[in-house]
mmCIF file of C-alpha atoms in Angstrom:
data_model
loop_
_atom_site.group_PDB
_atom_site.id
_atom_site.type_symbol
_atom_site.label_atom_id
_atom_site.label_comp_id
_atom_site.label_asym_id
_atom_site.label_seq_id
_atom_site.Cartn_x
_atom_site.Cartn_y
_atom_site.Cartn_z
ATOM 1 C CA MET A 1 0.000 0.000 0.000
ATOM 2 C CA LEU A 2 2.925 2.379 0.625
ATOM 3 C CA PRO A 3 3.652 3.042 -3.102
ATOM 4 C CA LEU A 4 0.011 4.033 -3.629
ATOM 5 C CA LEU A 5 0.131 6.347 -0.632
ATOM 6 C CA LEU A 6 3.276 8.011 -1.926
ATOM 7 C CA ALA A 7 1.865 8.363 -5.424
ATOM 8 C CA ALA A 8 -1.308 9.949 -4.107
ATOM 9 C CA ALA A 9 0.661 12.354 -1.908
ATOM 10 C CA LEU A 10 3.142 13.483 -4.542
ATOM 11 C CA ALA A 11 1.215 13.729 -7.846
ATOM 12 C CA LEU A 12 0.263 17.266 -8.788
ATOM 13 C CA PRO A 13 -1.844 18.523 -11.709
ATOM 14 C CA SER A 14 0.031 19.428 -14.870
ATOM 15 C CA PRO A 15 0.001 23.090 -15.928
ATOM 16 C CA GLU A 16 -2.843 22.485 -18.382
ATOM 17 C CA ALA A 17 -4.813 20.539 -15.757
ATOM 18 C CA ALA A 18 -4.272 23.305 -13.206
ATOM 19 C CA ASP A 19 -5.575 25.857 -15.718
ATOM 20 C CA PHE A 20 -8.523 23.581 -16.496
ATOM 21 C CA LEU A 21 -9.446 23.306 -12.819
ATOM 22 C CA GLN A 22 -9.067 27.046 -12.331
ATOM 23 C CA ALA A 23 -11.494 27.675 -15.204
ATOM 24 C CA MET A 24 -14.214 25.387 -13.851
ATOM 25 C CA PRO A 25 -17.278 27.345 -12.674
ATOM 26 C CA PRO A 26 -17.166 27.752 -8.875
ATOM 27 C CA GLY A 27 -19.549 25.429 -7.091
ATOM 28 C CA LEU A 28 -20.360 23.396 -10.206
ATOM 29 C CA GLN A 29 -19.709 20.000 -8.622
ATOM 30 C CA ALA A 30 -21.721 20.845 -5.508
ATOM 31 C CA ARG A 31 -24.579 22.071 -7.698
ATOM 32 C CA GLN A 32 -24.514 18.855 -9.728
ATOM 33 C CA GLU A 33 -24.425 16.716 -6.592
ATOM 34 C CA ALA A 34 -27.388 18.581 -5.095
ATOM 35 C CA ALA A 35 -29.367 18.276 -8.338
ATOM 36 C CA ILE A 36 -28.780 14.531 -8.551
ATOM 37 C CA ARG A 37 -29.762 14.006 -4.929
ATOM 38 C CA GLN A 38 -32.914 16.076 -5.431
ATOM 39 C CA ALA A 39 -33.741 14.047 -8.540
ATOM 40 C CA SER A 40 -33.259 10.812 -6.616
ATOM 41 C CA ALA A 41 -35.748 12.172 -4.064
ATOM 42 C CA GLY A 42 -38.294 12.932 -6.784
ATOM 43 C CA ASN A 43 -37.548 16.529 -7.811
ATOM 44 C CA LEU A 44 -36.131 16.272 -11.336
ATOM 45 C CA ALA A 45 -36.214 19.978 -12.229
ATOM 46 C CA PRO A 46 -32.660 20.951 -11.108
ATOM 47 C CA LEU A 47 -31.111 17.957 -12.862
ATOM 48 C CA GLU A 48 -33.125 18.570 -16.019
ATOM 49 C CA ALA A 49 -31.837 22.152 -16.011
ATOM 50 C CA ILE A 50 -28.227 20.929 -15.845
ATOM 51 C CA ARG A 51 -28.814 18.495 -18.689
ATOM 52 C CA ALA A 52 -30.435 21.253 -20.768
ATOM 53 C CA GLU A 53 -27.468 23.565 -20.163
ATOM 54 C CA ARG A 54 -25.068 20.900 -21.390
ATOM 55 C CA LEU A 55 -27.129 20.230 -24.517
ATOM 56 C CA LYS A 56 -27.390 23.952 -25.280
ATOM 57 C CA ALA A 57 -23.617 24.298 -25.086
ATOM 58 C CA ALA A 58 -22.952 21.248 -27.271
ATOM 59 C CA LYS A 59 -21.543 21.709 -30.766
ATOM 60 C CA PRO A 60 -21.888 18.368 -32.574
ATOM 61 C CA THR A 61 -19.343 17.628 -35.272
ATOM 62 C CA PRO A 62 -20.803 18.044 -38.793
ATOM 63 C CA SER A 63 -20.194 15.586 -41.595
ATOM 64 C CA GLY A 64 -17.091 16.311 -43.634
ATOM 65 C CA GLY A 65 -13.372 16.031 -43.164
ATOM 66 C CA GLY A 66 -13.466 12.390 -44.138
ATOM 67 C CA LEU A 67 -16.438 11.380 -41.976
ATOM 68 C CA ARG A 68 -20.124 10.836 -42.602
ATOM 69 C CA ILE A 69 -21.986 11.575 -39.377
ATOM 70 C CA GLU A 70 -25.662 10.893 -38.804
ATOM 71 C CA ASN A 71 -28.114 10.311 -35.981
ATOM 72 C CA ASP A 72 -30.220 7.161 -35.985
ATOM 73 C CA GLN A 73 -31.762 4.643 -33.633
ATOM 74 C CA ALA A 74 -32.026 0.869 -33.270
ATOM 75 C CA ALA A 75 -33.901 -1.238 -30.738
ATOM 76 C CA GLY A 76 -35.411 2.014 -29.492
ATOM 77 C CA VAL A 77 -31.981 3.415 -28.552
ATOM 78 C CA PRO A 78 -30.767 6.599 -30.280
ATOM 79 C CA PHE A 79 -27.170 6.665 -31.472
ATOM 80 C CA ARG A 80 -24.764 8.736 -33.551
ATOM 81 C CA LEU A 81 -22.805 7.077 -36.346
ATOM 82 C CA TYR A 82 -19.340 8.183 -37.473
ATOM 83 C CA GLU A 83 -18.428 6.467 -40.735
ATOM 84 C CA PRO A 84 -15.043 6.941 -42.476
ATOM 85 C CA GLU A 85 -15.408 7.970 -46.098
ATOM 86 C CA ALA A 86 -11.903 7.611 -47.487
ATOM 87 C CA ALA A 87 -11.453 3.939 -46.621
ATOM 88 C CA PRO A 88 -13.582 1.066 -45.291
ATOM 89 C CA ALA A 89 -13.930 0.977 -41.518
ATOM 90 C CA ARG A 90 -11.566 -1.601 -40.061
ATOM 91 C CA ALA A 91 -13.898 -2.390 -37.129
ATOM 92 C CA THR A 92 -16.874 -0.968 -35.273
ATOM 93 C CA LEU A 93 -16.505 0.658 -31.862
ATOM 94 C CA LEU A 94 -19.489 1.240 -29.580
ATOM 95 C CA TYR A 95 -18.785 4.314 -27.444
ATOM 96 C CA LEU A 96 -20.562 4.782 -24.112
ATOM 97 C CA HIS A 97 -20.384 8.307 -22.724
ATOM 98 C CA GLY A 98 -19.579 9.205 -19.134
ATOM 99 C CA GLY A 99 -21.461 11.493 -16.781
ATOM 100 C CA GLY A 100 -22.113 9.264 -13.788
ATOM 101 C CA TRP A 101 -24.983 7.485 -15.558
ATOM 102 C CA THR A 102 -27.084 10.626 -14.856
ATOM 103 C CA ILE A 103 -25.805 13.401 -17.158
ATOM 104 C CA GLY A 104 -24.019 13.442 -20.485
ATOM 105 C CA SER A 105 -25.109 12.373 -23.929
ATOM 106 C CA ARG A 106 -23.770 11.473 -27.361
ATOM 107 C CA ASP A 107 -23.006 15.189 -27.673
ATOM 108 C CA SER A 108 -20.657 15.188 -24.692
ATOM 109 C CA CYS A 109 -18.288 12.657 -26.285
ATOM 110 C CA ASP A 110 -18.857 13.824 -29.876
ATOM 111 C CA ALA A 111 -15.465 15.421 -30.561
ATOM 112 C CA PHE A 112 -13.531 12.447 -29.194
ATOM 113 C CA CYS A 113 -15.633 9.939 -31.143
ATOM 114 C CA ALA A 114 -15.084 11.865 -34.379
ATOM 115 C CA ALA A 115 -11.344 12.133 -33.745
ATOM 116 C CA LEU A 116 -11.040 8.433 -32.950
ATOM 117 C CA ALA A 117 -13.012 7.444 -36.044
ATOM 118 C CA ARG A 118 -10.684 9.543 -38.218
ATOM 119 C CA ARG A 119 -7.422 8.558 -36.518
ATOM 120 C CA ALA A 120 -8.072 4.807 -36.382
ATOM 121 C CA THR A 121 -10.307 4.403 -39.474
ATOM 122 C CA LEU A 122 -13.090 3.013 -37.328
ATOM 123 C CA ARG A 123 -16.834 3.081 -37.523
ATOM 124 C CA VAL A 124 -17.839 4.630 -34.191
ATOM 125 C CA ILE A 125 -21.337 4.368 -32.775
ATOM 126 C CA SER A 126 -22.139 6.561 -29.771
ATOM 127 C CA ALA A 127 -25.066 5.336 -27.694
ATOM 128 C CA GLU A 128 -27.729 7.576 -26.136
ATOM 129 C CA TYR A 129 -28.719 5.239 -23.312
ATOM 130 C CA ARG A 130 -31.325 6.051 -20.668
ATOM 131 C CA LEU A 131 -30.153 8.006 -17.638
ATOM 132 C CA ALA A 132 -30.571 7.592 -13.886
ATOM 133 C CA PRO A 133 -32.193 8.246 -11.509
ATOM 134 C CA GLU A 134 -35.315 8.033 -13.684
ATOM 135 C CA HIS A 135 -33.915 4.824 -15.185
ATOM 136 C CA PRO A 136 -31.639 3.142 -12.635
ATOM 137 C CA TYR A 137 -29.474 0.074 -13.161
ATOM 138 C CA PRO A 138 -29.759 -1.970 -15.284
ATOM 139 C CA ALA A 139 -31.582 0.314 -17.756
ATOM 140 C CA ALA A 140 -28.467 1.921 -19.264
ATOM 141 C CA LEU A 141 -26.730 -1.430 -19.588
ATOM 142 C CA ASP A 142 -29.826 -3.037 -21.085
ATOM 143 C CA ASP A 143 -29.940 -0.264 -23.694
ATOM 144 C CA CYS A 144 -26.289 -0.805 -24.595
ATOM 145 C CA GLN A 145 -26.839 -4.540 -24.937
ATOM 146 C CA ALA A 146 -29.966 -4.062 -27.063
ATOM 147 C CA LEU A 147 -28.193 -1.588 -29.337
ATOM 148 C CA LEU A 148 -25.210 -3.898 -29.778
ATOM 149 C CA ALA A 149 -27.448 -6.854 -30.647
ATOM 150 C CA ALA A 150 -29.441 -4.775 -33.144
ATOM 151 C CA LEU A 151 -26.394 -3.337 -34.938
ATOM 152 C CA GLN A 152 -24.021 -6.296 -35.092
ATOM 153 C CA PRO A 153 -25.894 -7.892 -38.039
ATOM 154 C CA ARG A 154 -25.908 -4.514 -39.823
ATOM 155 C CA PHE A 155 -22.164 -4.039 -39.372
ATOM 156 C CA PRO A 156 -20.478 -7.461 -39.405
ATOM 157 C CA GLY A 157 -16.873 -7.784 -38.364
ATOM 158 C CA ARG A 158 -14.863 -6.914 -35.284
ATOM 159 C CA TRP A 159 -16.611 -5.037 -32.478
ATOM 160 C CA PHE A 160 -14.972 -3.040 -29.710
ATOM 161 C CA ALA A 161 -16.500 -1.072 -26.834
ATOM 162 C CA ALA A 162 -15.126 2.041 -25.177
ATOM 163 C CA GLY A 163 -16.205 4.546 -22.576
ATOM 164 C CA ASP A 164 -15.049 7.204 -20.170
ATOM 165 C CA SER A 165 -15.712 7.107 -16.413
ATOM 166 C CA SER A 166 -19.199 5.574 -15.942
ATOM 167 C CA GLY A 167 -19.135 4.780 -19.666
ATOM 168 C CA GLY A 168 -16.063 2.626 -19.037
ATOM 169 C CA ASN A 169 -18.047 0.855 -16.350
ATOM 170 C CA LEU A 170 -20.816 0.180 -18.880
ATOM 171 C CA ALA A 171 -18.306 -1.111 -21.443
ATOM 172 C CA LEU A 172 -16.910 -3.607 -18.932
ATOM 173 C CA ALA A 173 -20.390 -4.747 -17.937
ATOM 174 C CA LEU A 174 -21.467 -5.060 -21.561
ATOM 175 C CA ASN A 175 -18.491 -7.315 -22.248
ATOM 176 C CA ARG A 176 -19.709 -9.645 -19.496
ATOM 177 C CA ARG A 177 -23.061 -9.996 -21.268
ATOM 178 C CA ALA A 178 -21.839 -10.000 -24.877
ATOM 179 C CA PRO A 179 -18.088 -10.638 -25.228
ATOM 180 C CA LEU A 180 -16.334 -8.132 -27.476
ATOM 181 C CA ASP A 181 -13.064 -8.161 -29.402
ATOM 182 C CA ALA A 182 -11.453 -5.353 -27.386
ATOM 183 C CA LEU A 183 -12.158 -2.703 -24.743
ATOM 184 C CA LEU A 184 -10.880 0.859 -24.372
ATOM 185 C CA LEU A 185 -11.485 2.296 -20.914
ATOM 186 C CA TYR A 186 -10.782 5.914 -19.987
ATOM 187 C CA TYR A 187 -10.512 6.528 -16.216
ATOM 188 C CA PRO A 188 -13.297 3.949 -15.719
ATOM 189 C CA VAL A 189 -15.442 3.410 -12.648
ATOM 190 C CA VAL A 190 -14.598 -0.145 -11.609
ATOM 191 C CA ASP A 191 -15.894 0.163 -8.032
ATOM 192 C CA ALA A 192 -19.285 1.851 -7.669
ATOM 193 C CA THR A 193 -18.754 2.497 -3.967
ATOM 194 C CA ALA A 194 -16.772 5.068 -1.977
ATOM 195 C CA ASP A 195 -13.571 3.030 -2.149
ATOM 196 C CA GLY A 196 -11.642 5.034 0.467
ATOM 197 C CA SER A 197 -8.345 4.567 -1.390
ATOM 198 C CA PRO A 198 -5.473 7.064 -1.104
ATOM 199 C CA SER A 199 -6.406 8.654 -4.435
ATOM 200 C CA TRP A 200 -10.044 8.907 -3.325
ATOM 201 C CA GLN A 201 -8.907 10.788 -0.232
ATOM 202 C CA ARG A 202 -6.217 12.885 -1.942
ATOM 203 C CA TYR A 203 -8.317 14.009 -4.930
ATOM 204 C CA GLY A 204 -11.790 13.892 -3.390
ATOM 205 C CA GLN A 205 -12.428 17.595 -3.835
ATOM 206 C CA GLY A 206 -11.302 20.097 -6.422
ATOM 207 C CA TYR A 207 -9.827 17.770 -9.071
ATOM 208 C CA GLY A 208 -12.622 17.397 -11.608
ATOM 209 C CA LEU A 209 -14.633 14.700 -9.842
ATOM 210 C CA ASP A 210 -15.513 15.311 -6.207
ATOM 211 C CA ALA A 211 -16.118 12.347 -3.911
ATOM 212 C CA GLY A 212 -19.573 13.625 -2.938
ATOM 213 C CA LEU A 213 -20.600 13.858 -6.582
ATOM 214 C CA MET A 214 -19.285 10.366 -7.316
ATOM 215 C CA GLU A 215 -21.260 8.983 -4.381
ATOM 216 C CA ALA A 216 -24.397 10.725 -5.678
ATOM 217 C CA PHE A 217 -23.781 9.165 -9.102
ATOM 218 C CA ASN A 218 -23.435 5.688 -7.582
ATOM 219 C CA GLU A 219 -26.563 6.063 -5.472
ATOM 220 C CA ALA A 220 -28.640 7.392 -8.369
ATOM 221 C CA TYR A 221 -27.616 4.543 -10.665
ATOM 222 C CA ALA A 222 -28.030 1.812 -8.040
ATOM 223 C CA PRO A 223 -30.342 3.008 -5.227
ATOM 224 C CA GLU A 224 -30.107 -0.338 -3.424
ATOM 225 C CA ALA A 225 -26.667 -0.341 -1.783
ATOM 226 C CA GLU A 226 -26.288 -4.104 -2.020
ATOM 227 C CA ARG A 227 -26.500 -3.959 -5.818
ATOM 228 C CA ARG A 228 -23.486 -1.637 -6.078
ATOM 229 C CA THR A 229 -21.119 -4.478 -5.284
ATOM 230 C CA ASN A 230 -22.248 -6.869 -7.999
ATOM 231 C CA PRO A 231 -19.855 -7.602 -10.895
ATOM 232 C CA GLU A 232 -21.781 -5.440 -13.390
ATOM 233 C CA LEU A 233 -21.332 -2.364 -11.201
ATOM 234 C CA SER A 234 -18.131 -3.022 -9.254
ATOM 235 C CA PRO A 235 -15.973 -5.497 -11.211
ATOM 236 C CA GLY A 236 -12.917 -4.263 -9.325
ATOM 237 C CA ARG A 237 -14.452 -5.252 -6.000
ATOM 238 C CA CYS A 238 -15.517 -8.761 -7.060
ATOM 239 C CA PRO A 239 -13.497 -11.957 -7.509
ATOM 240 C CA ILE A 240 -12.284 -12.234 -11.090
ATOM 241 C CA ASP A 241 -14.311 -14.870 -12.885
ATOM 242 C CA HIS A 242 -13.195 -14.303 -16.493
ATOM 243 C CA ARG A 243 -10.336 -12.959 -18.572
ATOM 244 C CA LEU A 244 -10.772 -9.741 -20.448
ATOM 245 C CA PRO A 245 -10.356 -9.367 -24.215
ATOM 246 C CA PRO A 246 -7.465 -7.101 -25.254
ATOM 247 C CA THR A 247 -8.072 -4.059 -23.055
ATOM 248 C CA LEU A 248 -6.537 -0.598 -22.815
ATOM 249 C CA LEU A 249 -7.055 1.273 -19.548
ATOM 250 C CA ILE A 250 -6.041 4.937 -19.669
ATOM 251 C CA ALA A 251 -6.001 6.639 -16.278
ATOM 252 C CA ALA A 252 -5.872 10.230 -15.093
ATOM 253 C CA GLU A 253 -3.114 10.633 -12.514
ATOM 254 C CA CYS A 254 -4.822 13.186 -10.239
ATOM 255 C CA ASP A 255 -8.226 11.523 -9.977
ATOM 256 C CA ILE A 256 -10.186 9.846 -7.201
ATOM 257 C CA LEU A 257 -10.544 6.792 -9.498
ATOM 258 C CA THR A 258 -6.799 6.326 -10.087
ATOM 259 C CA ASP A 259 -6.176 3.711 -7.416
ATOM 260 C CA GLN A 260 -9.203 1.569 -8.199
ATOM 261 C CA GLY A 261 -8.221 1.543 -11.870
ATOM 262 C CA ARG A 262 -4.630 0.606 -11.056
ATOM 263 C CA ALA A 263 -5.770 -2.175 -8.734
ATOM 264 C CA PHE A 264 -8.112 -3.509 -11.439
ATOM 265 C CA PHE A 265 -5.246 -3.574 -13.933
ATOM 266 C CA THR A 266 -2.928 -5.329 -11.477
ATOM 267 C CA ALA A 267 -5.493 -7.995 -10.636
ATOM 268 C CA HIS A 268 -6.187 -8.796 -14.274
ATOM 269 C CA ARG A 269 -2.514 -8.852 -15.205
ATOM 270 C CA ALA A 270 -2.056 -11.441 -12.469
ATOM 271 C CA ILE A 271 -4.399 -13.839 -14.285
ATOM 272 C CA ALA A 272 -2.832 -13.065 -17.678
ATOM 273 C CA SER A 273 -5.651 -10.947 -19.102
ATOM 274 C CA PRO A 274 -4.274 -9.000 -22.104
ATOM 275 C CA ILE A 275 -4.689 -5.618 -20.412
ATOM 276 C CA THR A 276 -2.505 -2.560 -20.960
ATOM 277 C CA TYR A 277 -2.318 0.396 -18.580
ATOM 278 C CA THR A 278 -1.401 3.983 -19.453
ATOM 279 C CA LEU A 279 -1.278 6.787 -16.882
ATOM 280 C CA ILE A 280 -1.450 10.333 -18.267
ATOM 281 C CA PRO A 281 0.879 12.308 -15.946
ATOM 282 C CA GLY A 282 -0.662 15.259 -14.144
ATOM 283 C CA SER A 283 -4.057 14.870 -15.787
ATOM 284 C CA VAL A 284 -7.375 15.160 -13.991
ATOM 285 C CA HIS A 285 -10.769 13.607 -14.664
ATOM 286 C CA LEU A 286 -12.774 14.710 -17.739
ATOM 287 C CA PHE A 287 -9.965 15.137 -20.301
ATOM 288 C CA ILE A 288 -11.676 12.878 -22.840
ATOM 289 C CA THR A 289 -14.935 14.810 -23.083
ATOM 290 C CA VAL A 290 -14.511 18.294 -21.582
ATOM 291 C CA PRO A 291 -12.230 20.756 -23.430
ATOM 292 C CA GLY A 292 -9.305 22.124 -21.482
ATOM 293 C CA GLN A 293 -6.672 19.383 -21.323
ATOM 294 C CA PRO A 294 -5.641 19.076 -24.988
ATOM 295 C CA GLN A 295 -2.280 17.415 -24.352
ATOM 296 C CA ALA A 296 -3.841 14.712 -22.181
ATOM 297 C CA ARG A 297 -6.612 14.168 -24.722
ATOM 298 C CA GLU A 298 -4.137 13.924 -27.598
ATOM 299 C CA ALA A 299 -1.994 11.448 -25.654
ATOM 300 C CA ALA A 300 -5.063 9.287 -25.018
ATOM 301 C CA LEU A 301 -6.129 9.505 -28.653
ATOM 302 C CA ALA A 302 -2.677 8.544 -29.960
ATOM 303 C CA ARG A 303 -2.380 5.659 -27.475
ATOM 304 C CA SER A 304 -5.856 4.441 -28.438
ATOM 305 C CA ALA A 305 -5.049 4.462 -32.154
ATOM 306 C CA ASP A 306 -1.830 2.514 -31.558
ATOM 307 C CA PHE A 307 -3.694 -0.003 -29.409
ATOM 308 C CA ILE A 308 -6.370 -0.497 -32.071
ATOM 309 C CA ASP A 309 -3.706 -1.035 -34.731
ATOM 310 C CA LEU A 310 -2.063 -3.706 -32.595
ATOM 311 C CA VAL A 311 -5.315 -5.467 -31.752
ATOM 312 C CA LEU A 312 -6.434 -5.618 -35.375
ATOM 313 C CA LYS A 313 -3.079 -7.069 -36.394
ATOM 314 C CA LEU A 314 -3.339 -9.716 -33.693
ATOM 315 C CA LEU A 315 -6.906 -10.604 -34.678
ATOM 316 C CA HIS A 316 -6.152 -11.088 -38.364
#
């Protein structure tokens, strides 16, 4: 445990992460936490206002620049399709956005999905799954599974899943239900409880994901506490009962989720799962979907493209 304690004590945000944190609206995390807790108690108005603000600020990527982009739906689940135009897609990647299962949308991860589709010559499908607390577990996961089953016959070939934060949690759970060819996980939630780790304590306030907000996310998604420790919600807390497909886990260094992600990687490496771990030095939560940490985002994008190249070579 000592190395984790030292890492948590010594890691500081990079200059771009420090600027990102400084630019965050004061009180935003507390406002989000309060809205989610009010929604869980039956008053949805504050949370709906936050969701509407995010949608109003969104600027979806238009078609062009080598991509055809369109909105569609299958199995009753809306999605956004990013299709390369210059060359056939080498595989299909189902992207599951973050936002603590309660906020976020296909718009929030739009820029990253478009960039990944271009960089890796992938067909990317971004799911608009139902949100908690109106639709608690397993609604979001059921939507992801239904969308995957509906689209696999339409797009035959290799299928990957990816997601950031709670979206990474959904990607892992989806792979349990419908095994995929590879996973890409960006600072994923692998323990849907207050894990109490050194990173949870060190970065629990003021680093892009406050502990109180994360607890509100967990409680909204799984209101019954006993459900939060099942393998579909907390795979890092449960005994390992299967090997992963080729998996890339990219972690933020200054993040309450850092230690649980590292522990998950270590446990799966011990049973020879083909999992790769990349820590982005000095980064904080949100660099995949929220502008402000361009170097961290570019590092994650480049590492993802390299990983996809390697996986496709191994699968051929």
